[in-house]
Amino acid sequence: MIKGKVHKYGDNVDTDAIIPARYLNVSEVAELALHCMEGLDSNFVKKVNPGDIMLAEKNFGCGSSREHAPLAIKASGISCIIAKSFARIFFRNAINIGLPILECTEAVDNVRSGQTIAVELSSGKIMNMDSGKEFTAQAYPQFMYEIIAEGGLIEYTKKRLER
Amino acid sequence: MTLVEKILATHSNMKKVKPGQFISVPVDMLLANDITAPIAIKEFSRLGVEKVFNPEKIVIIPDHFTPNKDIASAEQAKTVRQFARLQGVNYFEVGEMGIEHVLLPEKGLVLPGDVVIGADSHTCTYGALGAFATGMGSTDIAVAMATGNIWMKVPSTIKFIYHGILPQWVTGKDLILYTISDIGVDGALYSAMEFVGPAIDSLSMDGRFTMANMAIEAGAKVGIFFADGNTIDYIKSRAMRPYTIYQPDKDAEYIRTVEYDVSTLEPQVAFPHSPENTRPISKVGDIKIDQVLIGSCTNGRLEDLQIAARVLKGKKVHKDVRCIIIPGSQKVYMDALKEGLIEVFIEAGSVVSTPTCGPCLGGHMGILASGEKCISTTNRNFIGRMGSAESEVYLSNPAISAASAVAGNIISPKEIINNR
């Protein structure tokens, strides 16, 4: 069970907003995290706490294929992203680096910034701890849960290559 | 099956695939660049695999922050160069390189019917050749470098039919900007866009590369064209291995069909801060600009420079404007030089740069200060894309950008070129 305070954003949050390209001359995640969401919310880095949850409307992570984007979000302390929909490269990247992401329109519509929510990944259950309302995210194919559970695509592939 | 379903089914050795199905696909070509390869290399090393699955099927291009813009970029480029040498993969050093999506087709490294994945979102450019080409992240590329395979969800296909004949100064860029403004930046999310119709049949290869390039700007996985006579003409001197031209079945199923008549279409301009925020040139109003950028994987090919030169010939860039022109590859640069285009640009007061992605993504070679406006032939105009978060980027075709460089505000070439 993941529990955290919500930081909510709008439609079409792009990868340049998540991590501007001028910082892509390094790939150390701690350094990337210092500039996370800089293009959209310059206070994000100051207000985020480990375990917090990011919410967004539709098409989150559109734009570039830069894996630096989900890496920066994960390293900033965010434990899970819930959106109405994700851009497809961002979706793959988040799963591949073991950052849990869920698609759930009802949760996004019924949770505000600053509220606390709890998420159970295995069942897709999302609970607004402030309002008591409960929602269920769309299920994934089994292998994606396995990739996240094993910590990412590298760990997942490594295990299968060793077999 | 549609064209993309055919390509995926054949590659994964299946009789039939359906949209939504998860499959494992062997890849024909894998791509990474100087900003995505460093992470891919790091992740590859964690796999405990010594050698890549096939060095001939991997290409690494240092193009984003090269020639290196600072020490950190130089360190990343060094990492990439060392890995490429050690593994013996295709690698093009500064001096023979180009912007990856201009260079790969030009070198014949991607061909019709291929499955291509690249750690760059604009990998979808090769759909112009009738290839299944899509962008992914560094970890996906790392795993594919080791295994030669990638998991994929079969996309459903949206068919776009373009009727009519393109008016003067209207290009592939205008078709794709208009399409994105119509369907939205997530209008083709997780889908394949298939581009057909009379206007497409007569579209040049360079125009098709531009359109396929921006399929990602509508959220698509792939933007694909049928290989035809134009395609064959383009690849016949370039292909160094066999390839297959696939055709869809007669009963292919499309999730949606969208039709446009382009006979009265105007050049399009995408306003800040989204490629869907598009207006026809006649509705742009008075927008003064500080910079013009002509180049990139979207519009850095020879035809783009020819169009820009037709507008700039005998004209002068406005005194308040910096006009930056970046040929997409060394070959494009050389061809433009031989045709006298570079002379036209320099005479007009433009600066001509060596190939690089540079300013398109706010890297180097033309970063914007706060309050500045740029019209650019690139693909994205997100907040802060080319520099300051308080700058603005407008997207257009090369003719509009070049005309705007002369006028100092966003304008149609018709207004500065008489009797043509």
XYZ file of C-alpha atoms in Angstrom:
583
model
C 0.000 0.000 0.000
C 1.265 3.428 -1.056
C 0.029 6.476 0.851
C 0.867 10.073 0.085
C -0.084 13.674 -0.401
C -1.284 14.648 -3.861
C 0.325 17.095 -6.311
C -2.145 17.564 -9.160
C -1.498 18.911 -12.679
C -3.504 19.485 -15.869
C -3.680 18.118 -19.429
C -0.716 17.349 -21.684
C 2.102 17.789 -19.146
C 5.068 17.455 -21.522
C 8.540 16.094 -20.926
C 10.116 19.526 -21.437
C 8.036 20.736 -18.484
C 9.015 17.684 -16.405
C 12.726 18.032 -17.128
C 13.932 20.726 -19.556
C 16.474 19.486 -22.128
C 19.134 21.888 -20.867
C 19.633 19.501 -17.940
C 20.035 16.412 -20.121
C 23.791 16.797 -20.314
C 23.854 14.646 -17.181
C 21.979 11.453 -16.353
C 22.526 11.239 -12.565
C 19.020 10.947 -11.148
C 19.715 13.013 -8.016
C 20.777 15.930 -10.187
C 17.781 15.519 -12.511
C 15.458 15.512 -9.495
C 16.650 19.019 -8.544
C 14.940 20.353 -11.681
C 11.869 18.127 -11.713
C 8.712 19.903 -13.013
C 10.724 23.139 -13.321
C 9.004 24.148 -16.558
C 5.537 23.947 -14.994
C 5.819 24.361 -11.231
C 9.071 25.854 -9.990
C 8.046 25.183 -6.361
C 7.526 21.446 -6.849
C 11.006 20.435 -5.694
C 10.565 22.480 -2.496
C 7.146 21.080 -1.572
C 7.434 17.400 -2.565
C 7.980 14.848 0.215
C 9.069 11.227 -0.156
C 6.018 9.063 -0.897
C 3.896 11.850 -2.364
C 1.654 10.999 -5.306
C 1.324 12.890 -8.601
C -2.046 13.266 -10.306
C -2.701 14.645 -13.775
C -5.413 14.971 -16.367
C -4.941 13.419 -19.837
C -1.843 12.655 -21.960
C 0.714 12.976 -19.136
C 4.339 12.834 -20.296
C 3.784 13.732 -23.945
C 6.710 14.790 -26.101
C 10.221 13.456 -25.916
C 11.315 9.872 -25.222
C 13.699 11.067 -22.504
C 13.704 8.532 -19.698
C 15.150 11.359 -17.615
C 11.508 12.487 -17.122
C 10.163 9.525 -15.091
C 13.627 9.123 -13.506
C 13.489 12.726 -12.241
C 9.953 12.244 -10.907
C 10.893 8.990 -9.160
C 14.080 10.478 -7.681
C 12.141 13.514 -6.430
C 10.297 11.132 -4.089
C 7.042 10.582 -5.987
C 5.808 7.047 -5.312
C 3.084 6.762 -7.959
C 1.500 8.751 -10.800
C -2.221 8.583 -11.521
C -3.575 10.194 -14.699
C -6.542 9.945 -17.030
C -4.116 8.821 -19.723
C -0.380 8.721 -20.385
C 1.643 9.390 -23.538
C 2.799 5.962 -24.661
C 6.589 6.392 -24.440
C 6.294 7.853 -20.937
C 4.049 4.948 -19.959
C 6.664 2.389 -21.080
C 9.490 4.318 -19.465
C 7.739 4.543 -16.092
C 6.976 0.816 -16.040
C 10.512 0.012 -17.207
C 12.154 1.944 -14.364
C 9.718 0.529 -11.796
C 7.725 3.716 -11.195
C 4.100 2.700 -10.583
C 1.584 4.522 -12.761
C -2.172 4.076 -12.957
C -4.917 5.283 -15.281
C -8.105 6.295 -13.479
C -10.383 9.114 -14.642
C -12.671 9.004 -11.561
C -9.771 9.352 -9.132
C -8.373 12.339 -11.029
C -11.810 13.994 -11.082
C -12.393 13.411 -7.351
C -9.053 14.211 -5.748
C -7.533 17.654 -5.199
C -3.986 18.844 -4.651
C -3.045 18.556 -0.984
C -5.416 15.675 -0.225
C -4.006 12.342 0.890
C -4.715 9.160 -1.040
C -3.854 5.502 -0.598
C -3.110 3.189 -3.525
C -3.030 -0.607 -3.618
C -1.166 -1.477 -6.827
C -2.124 -5.146 -7.057
C -5.856 -4.393 -7.072
C -5.730 -0.887 -8.574
C -7.751 0.426 -5.598
C -7.339 4.134 -4.931
C -8.789 5.733 -1.783
C -9.200 9.418 -1.076
C -8.354 9.428 2.651
C -9.899 12.880 3.081
C -13.271 12.195 1.451
C -13.423 8.434 1.955
C -14.263 7.894 -1.713
C -12.825 4.846 -3.451
C -11.905 4.272 -7.107
C -10.501 1.444 -9.201
C -7.784 1.984 -11.806
C -7.595 0.150 -15.113
C -5.838 -3.196 -14.835
C -2.558 -3.934 -16.643
C -1.404 -7.106 -18.345
C 0.245 -9.401 -15.795
C 3.806 -8.967 -17.112
C 3.711 -5.235 -16.378
C 2.907 -5.876 -12.708
C 5.819 -8.307 -12.678
C 8.173 -5.696 -14.176
C 7.182 -3.185 -11.472
C 7.335 -5.791 -8.709
C 10.853 -6.788 -9.741
C 12.003 -3.144 -9.761
C 12.058 -2.532 -13.501
C 12.677 -4.036 -16.918
C 16.406 -4.634 -16.349
C 15.823 -6.773 -13.239
C 12.913 -8.513 -14.983
C 14.972 -9.286 -18.109
C 18.052 -10.287 -16.102
C 16.059 -12.935 -14.272
C 14.754 -14.327 -17.545
C 18.169 -14.286 -19.242
C 19.618 -16.276 -16.327
C 17.054 -19.029 -16.694
C -4.702 -6.634 -41.539
C -3.546 -3.022 -41.998
C -0.018 -2.173 -43.138
C 1.352 -1.965 -39.588
C -0.421 -5.167 -38.520
C 1.096 -6.924 -41.566
C 4.609 -5.771 -40.692
C 4.245 -6.763 -37.032
C 2.656 -10.159 -37.800
C 5.359 -11.083 -40.313
C 8.161 -10.039 -37.970
C 6.786 -11.917 -34.995
C 6.130 -14.954 -37.166
C 2.387 -14.957 -36.590
C -0.418 -15.485 -39.115
C -2.434 -12.636 -37.688
C -2.157 -9.930 -35.056
C -4.948 -7.767 -33.659
C -4.950 -4.277 -32.145
C -4.436 -4.480 -28.391
C -2.511 -7.754 -28.582
C 0.867 -7.898 -26.773
C 3.629 -9.382 -28.912
C 7.397 -9.779 -28.876
C 8.929 -8.365 -32.051
C 12.463 -8.818 -33.443
C 13.889 -5.466 -34.542
C 15.735 -4.624 -37.780
C 17.387 -1.447 -36.516
C 17.930 0.126 -33.103
C 18.864 3.748 -32.533
C 20.163 5.912 -29.705
C 21.788 9.353 -29.497
C 24.183 11.275 -27.265
C 21.550 12.048 -24.621
C 19.579 8.791 -24.567
C 22.459 6.343 -25.171
C 24.299 7.124 -21.890
C 21.335 5.785 -19.858
C 20.868 2.875 -22.287
C 24.567 1.960 -21.929
C 24.373 2.118 -18.127
C 21.267 -0.090 -18.087
C 22.780 -2.467 -20.671
C 25.784 -2.995 -18.399
C 23.462 -3.956 -15.520
C 22.061 -6.819 -17.594
C 25.313 -8.734 -17.337
C 25.435 -9.253 -21.116
C 28.816 -8.586 -22.697
C 28.020 -8.150 -26.364
C 25.093 -6.529 -28.166
C 22.882 -8.982 -30.072
C 24.003 -7.728 -33.499
C 26.209 -4.634 -33.968
C 25.039 -4.177 -37.580
C 21.495 -3.587 -36.356
C 22.432 -0.841 -33.908
C 23.246 2.757 -34.743
C 24.361 5.485 -32.385
C 24.457 9.117 -33.485
C 25.932 11.988 -31.476
C 23.626 14.785 -32.660
C 21.754 16.516 -29.843
C 24.457 18.455 -27.992
C 27.214 18.039 -30.590
C 29.701 19.422 -31.496
C 29.803 19.282 -27.689
C 28.337 22.387 -26.118
C 29.915 21.984 -22.681
C 32.050 19.652 -20.572
C 29.117 17.560 -19.324
C 27.936 16.972 -22.914
C 31.476 16.092 -23.961
C 31.632 13.490 -21.177
C 28.355 11.953 -22.356
C 29.551 11.925 -25.976
C 32.786 10.249 -24.824
C 30.850 7.492 -23.051
C 28.782 6.908 -26.165
C 31.790 6.925 -28.514
C 33.693 4.410 -26.364
C 30.710 2.073 -26.185
C 30.156 2.298 -29.951
C 33.813 1.436 -30.651
C 33.887 -1.394 -28.141
C 30.722 -2.962 -29.491
C 31.447 -2.203 -33.157
C 27.999 -0.746 -33.807
C 27.217 1.795 -36.562
C 28.485 5.165 -35.395
C 28.802 8.480 -37.223
C 31.231 10.971 -35.732
C 30.931 14.739 -36.013
C 32.067 15.436 -39.572
C 30.105 12.583 -41.102
C 27.049 12.697 -38.908
C 23.711 14.361 -39.338
C 20.558 14.692 -37.282
C 19.670 11.033 -36.692
C 16.303 11.053 -38.493
C 17.772 12.786 -41.517
C 20.861 10.567 -41.541
C 19.427 7.054 -41.126
C 17.200 7.130 -44.244
C 19.934 8.938 -46.181
C 22.447 6.166 -45.365
C 19.965 3.426 -46.242
C 20.033 2.132 -42.649
C 16.230 2.009 -42.502
C 14.131 0.513 -45.293
C 10.500 -0.269 -46.149
C 8.939 -3.022 -44.054
C 11.515 -2.682 -41.257
C 10.708 -2.649 -37.556
C 12.814 0.165 -36.117
C 12.944 1.341 -32.520
C 14.875 4.325 -31.295
C 15.549 6.068 -28.017
C 14.176 9.256 -29.506
C 10.532 10.139 -29.894
C 10.943 11.232 -33.525
C 12.037 7.753 -34.588
C 8.558 7.614 -36.165
C 10.069 9.629 -39.065
C 10.945 6.403 -40.921
C 7.254 5.653 -41.384
C 7.743 7.790 -44.509
C 9.553 4.790 -46.027
C 6.791 2.348 -45.108
C 8.678 1.119 -42.043
C 7.187 0.443 -38.600
C 9.290 2.882 -36.619
C 8.624 4.083 -33.094
C 10.295 5.913 -30.222
C 11.001 4.376 -26.843
C 13.075 5.097 -23.777
C 16.644 4.178 -22.947
C 15.840 1.068 -20.872
C 13.773 -0.441 -23.690
C 16.706 0.168 -26.029
C 19.147 -1.360 -23.513
C 17.124 -4.568 -23.332
C 16.658 -4.708 -27.113
C 20.414 -4.183 -27.602
C 20.913 -7.356 -25.585
C 18.057 -9.486 -26.879
C 17.161 -8.108 -30.331
C 13.512 -8.194 -29.302
C 10.998 -5.745 -27.900
C 7.521 -6.123 -26.409
C 4.825 -4.147 -28.121
C 1.100 -3.632 -28.032
C -0.300 -3.844 -31.564
C -1.751 -0.379 -32.273
C -5.064 0.213 -33.962
C -4.798 2.219 -37.186
C -6.412 5.539 -38.061
C -6.547 6.256 -41.798
C -6.030 9.849 -42.944
C -7.037 10.577 -46.542
C -5.844 13.835 -48.110
C -7.815 14.797 -51.254
C -6.941 17.501 -53.733
C -3.793 19.284 -54.843
C -1.567 21.250 -52.470
C -1.662 25.023 -53.136
C 1.556 27.021 -53.515
C 3.704 27.261 -50.345
C 1.660 24.498 -48.673
C 3.790 21.517 -47.671
C 3.826 18.259 -45.714
C 4.438 20.388 -42.609
C 1.116 22.152 -43.129
C -0.731 18.868 -43.635
C 0.567 17.453 -40.367
C 0.101 20.683 -38.366
C -3.459 20.933 -39.677
C -4.096 17.274 -38.814
C -2.737 17.681 -35.273
C -4.849 20.793 -34.737
C -7.890 18.837 -35.910
C -7.420 15.671 -33.818
C -5.428 17.162 -30.902
C -2.085 16.272 -29.327
C -3.538 13.023 -28.006
C -5.817 12.454 -31.010
C -3.875 9.395 -32.139
C -2.660 8.212 -28.715
C -1.341 4.606 -28.864
C -2.461 4.408 -32.533
C -0.857 4.171 -35.942
C -1.567 7.017 -38.359
C -1.746 5.890 -41.974
C -1.382 8.704 -44.529
C -2.982 8.176 -47.969
C -4.774 10.014 -50.778
C -3.989 11.965 -53.960
C -2.174 14.777 -52.125
C 0.050 12.153 -50.469
C 0.774 10.361 -53.752
C 2.242 13.562 -55.142
C 4.081 14.487 -51.933
C 7.900 14.333 -52.087
C 9.855 11.999 -49.816
C 11.122 14.999 -47.850
C 7.501 16.084 -47.314
C 6.600 12.595 -46.147
C 9.509 12.515 -43.671
C 8.188 15.779 -42.209
C 4.688 14.365 -41.777
C 5.755 11.019 -40.308
C 8.166 12.877 -37.998
C 5.327 14.720 -36.260
C 2.997 11.729 -35.805
C 4.301 11.598 -32.207
C 2.945 15.135 -31.733
C -0.547 13.600 -32.024
C 0.453 10.882 -29.537
C 0.800 8.231 -32.259
C 3.071 5.225 -32.070
C 3.703 5.267 -35.811
C 2.933 7.515 -38.791
C 3.164 5.408 -41.895
C 3.010 5.761 -45.701
C 2.758 3.093 -48.384
C 6.008 2.609 -50.240
C 5.468 3.740 -53.850
C 7.502 4.917 -56.845
C 8.826 7.916 -54.889
C 9.976 5.595 -52.126
C 11.713 3.211 -54.520
C 13.466 6.132 -56.241
C 14.692 7.280 -52.849
C 16.009 3.941 -51.585
C 17.276 2.239 -54.741
C 20.755 3.755 -54.553
C 20.811 3.537 -50.751
C 19.572 0.063 -49.785
C 22.368 -2.383 -49.063
C 20.214 -5.242 -47.825
C 16.926 -6.819 -48.923
C 13.640 -5.265 -47.849
C 9.947 -6.049 -48.215
C 7.161 -3.773 -49.337
C 3.975 -4.781 -47.528
C 0.415 -4.063 -48.621
C -2.654 -4.071 -46.383
C -5.409 -6.619 -46.862
C -8.513 -5.442 -48.723
C -10.596 -6.060 -45.598
C -8.163 -4.259 -43.262
C -9.963 -2.766 -40.279
C -9.448 0.842 -39.283
C -10.585 2.267 -35.978
C -11.369 5.566 -37.711
C -11.057 7.249 -41.113
C -10.476 11.000 -41.378
C -10.708 12.840 -44.715
C -9.494 16.298 -45.690
C -9.691 18.327 -48.905
C -6.398 20.213 -49.012
C -7.054 22.242 -52.189
C -7.792 25.409 -50.213
C -5.506 24.705 -47.258
C -3.303 27.624 -46.194
C 0.160 27.381 -44.645
C -0.320 26.704 -40.932
C 1.342 28.276 -37.887
C 1.285 26.568 -34.487
C 1.101 29.125 -31.684
C 2.665 28.695 -28.247
C 2.709 26.334 -26.417
C 1.308 23.358 -28.291
C 1.541 21.934 -31.816
C -2.276 21.659 -31.801
C -2.687 25.415 -31.280
C -2.614 26.054 -35.010
C -3.977 28.865 -37.185
C -3.877 29.462 -40.961
C -1.347 32.137 -41.976
C -4.161 34.591 -42.858
C -5.367 34.513 -39.218
C -1.977 34.966 -37.547
C -2.133 38.747 -36.991
C 0.917 40.888 -36.277
C 3.541 38.878 -34.420
C 7.037 40.341 -34.260
C 9.835 37.806 -33.997
C 13.399 37.872 -32.680
C 14.674 34.626 -34.179
C 14.040 32.218 -37.045
C 15.208 28.622 -37.064
C 15.163 26.545 -40.240
C 16.338 22.972 -39.761
C 15.818 19.939 -37.472
C 14.711 16.333 -38.047
C 11.369 17.802 -39.142
C 12.480 20.297 -41.816
C 16.248 20.080 -42.236
C 16.321 18.280 -45.584
C 17.380 19.547 -49.010
C 13.859 20.381 -50.205
C 13.311 22.449 -47.039
C 16.462 24.448 -47.712
C 15.493 24.867 -51.379
C 12.151 26.344 -50.325
C 13.843 28.665 -47.819
C 16.326 29.785 -50.493
C 13.536 30.565 -52.967
C 12.142 32.983 -50.398
C 15.460 34.432 -49.187
C 17.115 34.859 -52.591
C 18.063 38.498 -53.104
C 16.432 39.494 -49.810
C 17.879 40.588 -46.473
C 17.027 39.215 -43.062
C 15.293 41.933 -41.001
C 17.732 43.859 -38.796
C 15.916 42.823 -35.608
C 15.974 39.102 -36.461
C 18.594 36.355 -36.065
C 18.041 33.772 -38.797
C 19.676 30.400 -38.065
C 19.756 27.721 -40.750
C 20.896 24.192 -39.926
C 21.236 21.580 -42.691
C 20.132 18.185 -41.335
C 23.206 16.251 -42.435
C 26.625 16.687 -43.991
C 25.163 15.500 -47.309
C 22.304 18.007 -47.143
C 24.899 20.680 -46.296
C 27.113 19.706 -49.244
C 24.197 19.465 -51.688
C 22.938 22.868 -50.534
C 26.435 24.267 -51.003
C 26.698 22.896 -54.546
C 23.267 24.291 -55.447
C 24.252 27.721 -54.205
C 21.688 27.720 -51.388
C 24.249 28.371 -48.662
C 25.430 31.445 -50.553
C 21.832 32.691 -50.731
C 21.460 32.233 -46.976
C 24.699 33.973 -46.063
C 24.120 36.808 -48.554
C 20.730 37.321 -46.929
C 22.364 37.621 -43.509
C 21.546 34.201 -42.065
C 23.920 32.107 -40.015
C 24.482 28.548 -41.282
C 25.450 25.894 -38.742
C 26.902 22.418 -38.892
C 24.212 19.709 -38.445
C 22.919 19.462 -34.871
C 19.593 19.166 -33.025
C 20.950 22.088 -30.959
C 18.380 24.857 -30.586
C 15.286 22.750 -31.360
C 15.353 21.328 -27.840
C 17.023 24.288 -26.180
C 20.479 22.719 -26.279
C 22.743 25.256 -27.974
C 23.205 27.307 -31.193
C 20.280 29.663 -30.682
C 18.741 29.666 -27.202
C 15.965 32.161 -26.516
C 16.000 34.803 -23.765
C 12.914 35.744 -21.746
C 10.287 37.590 -23.751
C 11.758 36.508 -27.102
C 9.729 34.984 -29.930
C 11.003 32.520 -32.503
C 9.371 31.047 -35.568
C 10.820 27.650 -36.236
C 10.475 24.743 -38.653
C 10.907 22.300 -35.741
C 8.304 20.041 -34.129
C 7.586 21.266 -30.586
C 6.714 24.623 -29.067
C 6.244 23.570 -25.445
C 6.972 26.072 -22.651
C 10.731 26.583 -22.432
C 11.441 24.236 -25.335
C 14.051 26.532 -26.929
C 15.270 28.333 -23.838
C 13.669 30.637 -21.295
C 10.294 29.544 -19.913
C 9.202 33.098 -20.787
C 10.066 32.714 -24.487
C 7.653 31.701 -27.247
C 8.040 29.327 -30.196
C 5.824 29.320 -33.288
C 6.001 26.367 -35.680
C 5.717 26.622 -39.456
C 6.989 25.338 -42.782
C 10.329 26.647 -44.165
C 8.654 29.155 -46.544
C 6.764 30.934 -43.754
C 9.828 30.912 -41.482
C 12.051 32.317 -44.237
C 9.533 35.018 -45.209
C 9.153 35.956 -41.537
C 12.941 36.341 -41.260
C 12.786 38.997 -43.984
C 9.689 40.788 -42.708
C 10.474 40.668 -38.986
C 6.977 39.391 -38.282
C 5.147 36.176 -39.137
C 4.089 36.521 -42.749
C 3.277 34.585 -45.920
C 5.944 34.439 -48.658
C 3.257 35.740 -51.017
C 3.559 39.123 -49.344
C 7.257 39.528 -50.054
C 7.663 37.716 -53.376
C 6.143 39.419 -56.404
C 4.825 37.615 -59.456
C 5.786 34.132 -58.383
